[in-house]
């Protein structure tokens, strides 16, 4: 059973059109929710760590938020260079590895 | 800026052959990982490694897979007898602290394995 579910699978935006990506999780006793960015043919690149409900983190046009059931990645006034796949992850039971969702592929056109 | 480097970038092999994928993690990092991504699918955890031993392995990491840190810099993934379904991009990652403390893993650019 998937521990991390991301929606939508794909999202197309016009430059400047703000939106949000969703990550819902089913793990009990969440010990961290992590966001990564993956460009085509590249490895994932770390963006944010969120540990508790109500926490928010920001980086340029991205803001990540966390509730008790889900996390959102808000993208404000996106640019074409924000086009990528955004991955959400949680820790495995032992806390020794990240378990990734399938990701949301964002395309921003000018 | 320090980075994780992986070789080869692409390897084509015949089914049943042995393959070794190599990684040089960031020099002061202590925790090492292998992940794989089958085309169009999610990034899947294979194995984590710390203090010269496996910390955790997934169901995917069966007896055909092994990892080794043969010297102070390299971290290798060996697949003993490749199968068609092993075709994927394999990512090496490293971290300076245990992942649950920061969640920040540094990934390499990957090694694409194609099994014919």
mmCIF file of C-alpha atoms in Angstrom:
data_model
loop_
_atom_site.group_PDB
_atom_site.id
_atom_site.type_symbol
_atom_site.label_atom_id
_atom_site.label_comp_id
_atom_site.label_asym_id
_atom_site.label_seq_id
_atom_site.Cartn_x
_atom_site.Cartn_y
_atom_site.Cartn_z
ATOM 1 C CA UNK A 1 0.000 0.000 0.000
ATOM 2 C CA UNK A 2 1.341 3.409 -1.001
ATOM 3 C CA UNK A 3 2.353 5.528 1.970
ATOM 4 C CA UNK A 4 2.606 8.679 -0.119
ATOM 5 C CA UNK A 5 0.084 9.760 -2.759
ATOM 6 C CA UNK A 6 0.666 12.824 -4.889
ATOM 7 C CA UNK A 7 -1.854 14.729 -6.996
ATOM 8 C CA UNK A 8 -2.270 15.746 -9.677
ATOM 9 C CA UNK A 9 0.061 13.497 -11.682
ATOM 10 C CA UNK A 10 0.654 16.313 -14.138
ATOM 11 C CA UNK A 11 -0.031 20.036 -14.084
ATOM 12 C CA UNK A 12 0.294 22.591 -16.866
ATOM 13 C CA UNK A 13 0.438 26.265 -15.916
ATOM 14 C CA UNK A 14 0.952 29.508 -17.711
ATOM 15 C CA UNK A 15 3.811 31.650 -16.469
ATOM 16 C CA UNK A 16 2.551 33.625 -13.483
ATOM 17 C CA UNK A 17 -0.398 31.288 -12.812
ATOM 18 C CA UNK A 18 -0.136 30.185 -9.179
ATOM 19 C CA UNK A 19 -1.209 26.718 -8.038
ATOM 20 C CA UNK A 20 -0.672 23.992 -5.444
ATOM 21 C CA UNK A 21 0.515 20.408 -5.491
ATOM 22 C CA UNK A 22 -0.798 17.919 -2.965
ATOM 23 C CA UNK A 23 0.914 15.114 -1.049
ATOM 24 C CA UNK A 24 -1.171 12.930 1.264
ATOM 25 C CA UNK A 25 0.444 10.358 3.527
ATOM 26 C CA UNK A 26 -0.753 7.380 5.525
ATOM 27 C CA UNK A 27 2.208 6.713 7.830
ATOM 28 C CA UNK A 28 1.482 6.811 11.538
ATOM 29 C CA UNK A 29 3.749 8.870 13.732
ATOM 30 C CA UNK A 30 5.094 11.078 10.975
ATOM 31 C CA UNK A 31 8.746 11.898 11.586
ATOM 32 C CA UNK A 32 9.184 14.210 8.656
ATOM 33 C CA UNK A 33 7.756 15.087 5.238
ATOM 34 C CA UNK A 34 10.251 15.940 2.526
ATOM 35 C CA UNK A 35 9.966 17.673 -0.837
ATOM 36 C CA UNK A 36 12.395 17.161 -3.704
ATOM 37 C CA UNK A 37 12.618 18.433 -7.259
ATOM 38 C CA UNK A 38 13.678 16.178 -10.129
ATOM 39 C CA UNK A 39 14.654 17.471 -13.558
ATOM 40 C CA UNK A 40 14.453 15.062 -16.534
ATOM 41 C CA UNK A 41 17.346 12.597 -16.537
ATOM 42 C CA UNK A 42 18.698 13.884 -13.218
ATOM 43 C CA UNK A 43 18.685 12.799 -9.612
ATOM 44 C CA UNK A 44 16.262 14.336 -7.105
ATOM 45 C CA UNK A 45 17.322 17.601 -5.487
ATOM 46 C CA UNK A 46 16.329 18.433 -1.918
ATOM 47 C CA UNK A 47 13.926 21.321 -1.331
ATOM 48 C CA UNK A 48 12.307 21.197 2.115
ATOM 49 C CA UNK A 49 11.846 19.243 5.324
ATOM 50 C CA UNK A 50 8.678 19.679 7.407
ATOM 51 C CA UNK A 51 8.365 18.051 10.812
ATOM 52 C CA UNK A 52 5.129 19.199 12.435
ATOM 53 C CA UNK A 53 1.614 20.242 11.463
ATOM 54 C CA UNK A 54 1.406 23.963 10.852
ATOM 55 C CA UNK A 55 5.018 24.247 9.795
ATOM 56 C CA UNK A 56 5.832 26.200 6.624
ATOM 57 C CA UNK A 57 9.042 26.545 4.604
ATOM 58 C CA UNK A 58 9.720 28.902 1.702
ATOM 59 C CA UNK A 59 12.265 29.086 -1.074
ATOM 60 C CA UNK A 60 11.882 31.634 -3.861
ATOM 61 C CA UNK A 61 8.490 30.962 -5.486
ATOM 62 C CA UNK A 62 7.865 27.742 -3.528
ATOM 63 C CA UNK A 63 6.183 27.347 -0.152
ATOM 64 C CA UNK A 64 5.611 24.005 1.536
ATOM 65 C CA UNK A 65 3.018 23.505 4.262
ATOM 66 C CA UNK A 66 2.088 20.530 6.421
ATOM 67 C CA UNK A 67 -1.132 19.384 8.096
ATOM 68 C CA UNK A 68 -1.827 16.169 10.000
ATOM 69 C CA UNK A 69 -2.852 14.368 6.822
ATOM 70 C CA UNK A 70 -1.188 16.106 3.901
ATOM 71 C CA UNK A 71 1.342 18.577 2.622
ATOM 72 C CA UNK A 72 1.000 21.210 -0.062
ATOM 73 C CA UNK A 73 3.631 22.739 -2.280
ATOM 74 C CA UNK A 74 2.396 26.158 -3.317
ATOM 75 C CA UNK A 75 3.943 27.706 -6.406
ATOM 76 C CA UNK A 76 3.483 31.451 -6.699
ATOM 77 C CA UNK A 77 3.857 33.156 -10.090
ATOM 78 C CA UNK A 78 5.789 30.238 -11.606
ATOM 79 C CA UNK A 79 8.385 30.649 -14.334
ATOM 80 C CA UNK A 80 9.318 28.163 -17.069
ATOM 81 C CA UNK A 81 12.432 27.204 -15.083
ATOM 82 C CA UNK A 82 10.131 25.818 -12.361
ATOM 83 C CA UNK A 83 9.146 23.046 -14.778
ATOM 84 C CA UNK A 84 10.163 19.733 -13.173
ATOM 85 C CA UNK A 85 8.764 16.754 -11.326
ATOM 86 C CA UNK A 86 8.142 17.490 -7.662
ATOM 87 C CA UNK A 87 8.504 14.524 -5.328
ATOM 88 C CA UNK A 88 7.165 14.106 -1.821
ATOM 89 C CA UNK A 89 8.711 11.587 0.584
ATOM 90 C CA UNK A 90 8.384 10.182 4.089
ATOM 91 C CA UNK A 91 10.737 8.102 6.214
ATOM 92 C CA UNK A 92 10.585 4.316 6.296
ATOM 93 C CA UNK A 93 9.769 2.568 9.586
ATOM 94 C CA UNK A 94 13.410 2.370 10.648
ATOM 95 C CA UNK A 95 14.086 6.014 9.808
ATOM 96 C CA UNK A 96 16.955 4.942 7.560
ATOM 97 C CA UNK A 97 15.615 5.816 4.111
ATOM 98 C CA UNK A 98 13.149 7.996 2.223
ATOM 99 C CA UNK A 99 10.075 6.537 0.556
ATOM 100 C CA UNK A 100 9.024 8.643 -2.418
ATOM 101 C CA UNK A 101 5.664 9.271 -4.034
ATOM 102 C CA UNK A 102 5.207 9.097 -7.791
ATOM 103 C CA UNK A 103 5.534 12.842 -8.140
ATOM 104 C CA UNK A 104 3.721 15.673 -9.884
ATOM 105 C CA UNK A 105 5.153 16.771 -13.218
ATOM 106 C CA UNK A 106 4.816 20.520 -13.569
ATOM 107 C CA UNK A 107 5.073 22.257 -16.936
ATOM 108 C CA UNK A 108 5.133 26.043 -16.999
ATOM 109 C CA UNK A 109 4.828 27.735 -20.365
ATOM 110 C CA UNK A 110 5.641 31.342 -21.183
ATOM 111 C CA UNK B 1 30.285 22.614 -4.886
ATOM 112 C CA UNK B 2 30.730 18.992 -3.735
ATOM 113 C CA UNK B 3 28.672 16.468 -5.632
ATOM 114 C CA UNK B 4 27.974 12.761 -5.866
ATOM 115 C CA UNK B 5 29.458 11.287 -9.020
ATOM 116 C CA UNK B 6 28.326 8.080 -10.694
ATOM 117 C CA UNK B 7 29.850 5.920 -13.400
ATOM 118 C CA UNK B 8 29.030 4.774 -15.970
ATOM 119 C CA UNK B 9 26.308 7.188 -17.073
ATOM 120 C CA UNK B 10 24.853 4.480 -19.307
ATOM 121 C CA UNK B 11 25.542 0.750 -19.502
ATOM 122 C CA UNK B 12 24.045 -1.786 -21.868
ATOM 123 C CA UNK B 13 24.390 -5.436 -20.890
ATOM 124 C CA UNK B 14 23.067 -8.833 -21.831
ATOM 125 C CA UNK B 15 20.656 -10.674 -19.556
ATOM 126 C CA UNK B 16 22.551 -12.847 -17.081
ATOM 127 C CA UNK B 17 25.671 -10.703 -17.047
ATOM 128 C CA UNK B 18 27.130 -9.117 -13.934
ATOM 129 C CA UNK B 19 27.086 -5.344 -13.653
ATOM 130 C CA UNK B 20 28.889 -3.032 -11.227
ATOM 131 C CA UNK B 21 27.717 0.542 -10.833
ATOM 132 C CA UNK B 22 30.104 2.929 -9.129
ATOM 133 C CA UNK B 23 29.539 5.994 -7.007
ATOM 134 C CA UNK B 24 31.809 8.485 -5.312
ATOM 135 C CA UNK B 25 29.811 10.082 -2.478
ATOM 136 C CA UNK B 26 30.564 13.521 -1.067
ATOM 137 C CA UNK B 27 33.773 13.183 0.922
ATOM 138 C CA UNK B 28 32.597 13.975 4.471
ATOM 139 C CA UNK B 29 29.320 12.058 4.166
ATOM 140 C CA UNK B 30 28.791 8.948 6.255
ATOM 141 C CA UNK B 31 25.498 7.499 5.028
ATOM 142 C CA UNK B 32 25.082 6.021 1.565
ATOM 143 C CA UNK B 33 22.098 4.857 -0.443
ATOM 144 C CA UNK B 34 21.078 3.284 -3.705
ATOM 145 C CA UNK B 35 17.723 4.031 -5.311
ATOM 146 C CA UNK B 36 16.363 3.028 -8.693
ATOM 147 C CA UNK B 37 13.781 4.499 -11.041
ATOM 148 C CA UNK B 38 12.209 2.426 -13.775
ATOM 149 C CA UNK B 39 11.239 4.641 -16.692
ATOM 150 C CA UNK B 40 8.057 6.551 -15.914
ATOM 151 C CA UNK B 41 7.798 5.156 -12.398
ATOM 152 C CA UNK B 42 8.653 6.384 -8.930
ATOM 153 C CA UNK B 43 12.052 6.546 -7.274
ATOM 154 C CA UNK B 44 12.358 3.309 -5.248
ATOM 155 C CA UNK B 45 14.613 2.652 -2.273
ATOM 156 C CA UNK B 46 17.048 -0.247 -2.597
ATOM 157 C CA UNK B 47 19.531 -0.107 0.262
ATOM 158 C CA UNK B 48 21.105 2.145 2.882
ATOM 159 C CA UNK B 49 24.663 1.700 4.165
ATOM 160 C CA UNK B 50 26.493 3.047 7.173
ATOM 161 C CA UNK B 51 29.682 2.149 9.001
ATOM 162 C CA UNK B 52 30.552 -0.473 6.403
ATOM 163 C CA UNK B 53 27.353 -2.415 6.717
ATOM 164 C CA UNK B 54 23.830 -2.428 5.346
ATOM 165 C CA UNK B 55 21.418 -0.461 7.562
ATOM 166 C CA UNK B 56 18.264 -1.331 5.699
ATOM 167 C CA UNK B 57 17.268 -2.971 2.439
ATOM 168 C CA UNK B 58 14.020 -3.146 0.535
ATOM 169 C CA UNK B 59 12.250 -6.190 -0.886
ATOM 170 C CA UNK B 60 13.746 -5.304 -4.275
ATOM 171 C CA UNK B 61 17.272 -5.791 -2.909
ATOM 172 C CA UNK B 62 17.408 -9.573 -3.144
ATOM 173 C CA UNK B 63 20.382 -11.958 -3.289
ATOM 174 C CA UNK B 64 21.254 -10.764 -6.787
ATOM 175 C CA UNK B 65 22.239 -7.364 -5.389
ATOM 176 C CA UNK B 66 25.196 -6.461 -3.217
ATOM 177 C CA UNK B 67 26.876 -3.260 -2.105
ATOM 178 C CA UNK B 68 30.419 -2.537 -1.074
ATOM 179 C CA UNK B 69 32.614 0.323 -0.003
ATOM 180 C CA UNK B 70 35.952 -1.107 -1.148
ATOM 181 C CA UNK B 71 38.011 1.933 -0.173
ATOM 182 C CA UNK B 72 37.510 5.308 1.464
ATOM 183 C CA UNK B 73 35.847 6.910 -1.522
ATOM 184 C CA UNK B 74 33.878 4.484 -3.700
ATOM 185 C CA UNK B 75 30.476 2.906 -3.059
ATOM 186 C CA UNK B 76 29.421 0.210 -5.493
ATOM 187 C CA UNK B 77 26.254 -1.646 -6.411
ATOM 188 C CA UNK B 78 26.681 -5.073 -7.990
ATOM 189 C CA UNK B 79 23.958 -6.975 -9.775
ATOM 190 C CA UNK B 80 25.137 -10.578 -10.139
ATOM 191 C CA UNK B 81 22.946 -11.853 -12.942
ATOM 192 C CA UNK B 82 20.943 -9.126 -14.611
ATOM 193 C CA UNK B 83 17.338 -9.575 -15.672
ATOM 194 C CA UNK B 84 15.281 -7.581 -18.153
ATOM 195 C CA UNK B 85 13.364 -6.009 -15.268
ATOM 196 C CA UNK B 86 16.590 -4.594 -13.820
ATOM 197 C CA UNK B 87 16.581 -2.011 -16.611
ATOM 198 C CA UNK B 88 16.295 1.317 -14.800
ATOM 199 C CA UNK B 89 18.108 4.443 -13.754
ATOM 200 C CA UNK B 90 20.115 3.752 -10.605
ATOM 201 C CA UNK B 91 20.792 6.682 -8.291
ATOM 202 C CA UNK B 92 23.423 6.821 -5.602
ATOM 203 C CA UNK B 93 22.875 9.249 -2.723
ATOM 204 C CA UNK B 94 24.765 10.282 0.369
ATOM 205 C CA UNK B 95 24.137 12.295 3.506
ATOM 206 C CA UNK B 96 26.309 13.707 6.258
ATOM 207 C CA UNK B 97 23.802 12.772 8.977
ATOM 208 C CA UNK B 98 21.156 10.102 9.336
ATOM 209 C CA UNK B 99 18.300 10.930 6.968
ATOM 210 C CA UNK B 100 15.683 11.207 9.713
ATOM 211 C CA UNK B 101 17.597 14.168 11.181
ATOM 212 C CA UNK B 102 17.488 16.331 8.049
ATOM 213 C CA UNK B 103 15.789 14.515 5.189
ATOM 214 C CA UNK B 104 18.484 15.911 2.926
ATOM 215 C CA UNK B 105 20.019 13.373 0.618
ATOM 216 C CA UNK B 106 22.440 14.393 -2.131
ATOM 217 C CA UNK B 107 21.811 12.400 -5.288
ATOM 218 C CA UNK B 108 24.099 11.703 -8.195
ATOM 219 C CA UNK B 109 22.994 12.075 -11.802
ATOM 220 C CA UNK B 110 22.347 8.355 -12.118
ATOM 221 C CA UNK B 111 23.542 5.374 -14.108
ATOM 222 C CA UNK B 112 21.144 4.154 -16.748
ATOM 223 C CA UNK B 113 21.200 0.362 -17.032
ATOM 224 C CA UNK B 114 19.708 -1.288 -20.083
ATOM 225 C CA UNK B 115 19.422 -5.086 -20.019
ATOM 226 C CA UNK B 116 18.859 -6.780 -23.387
#
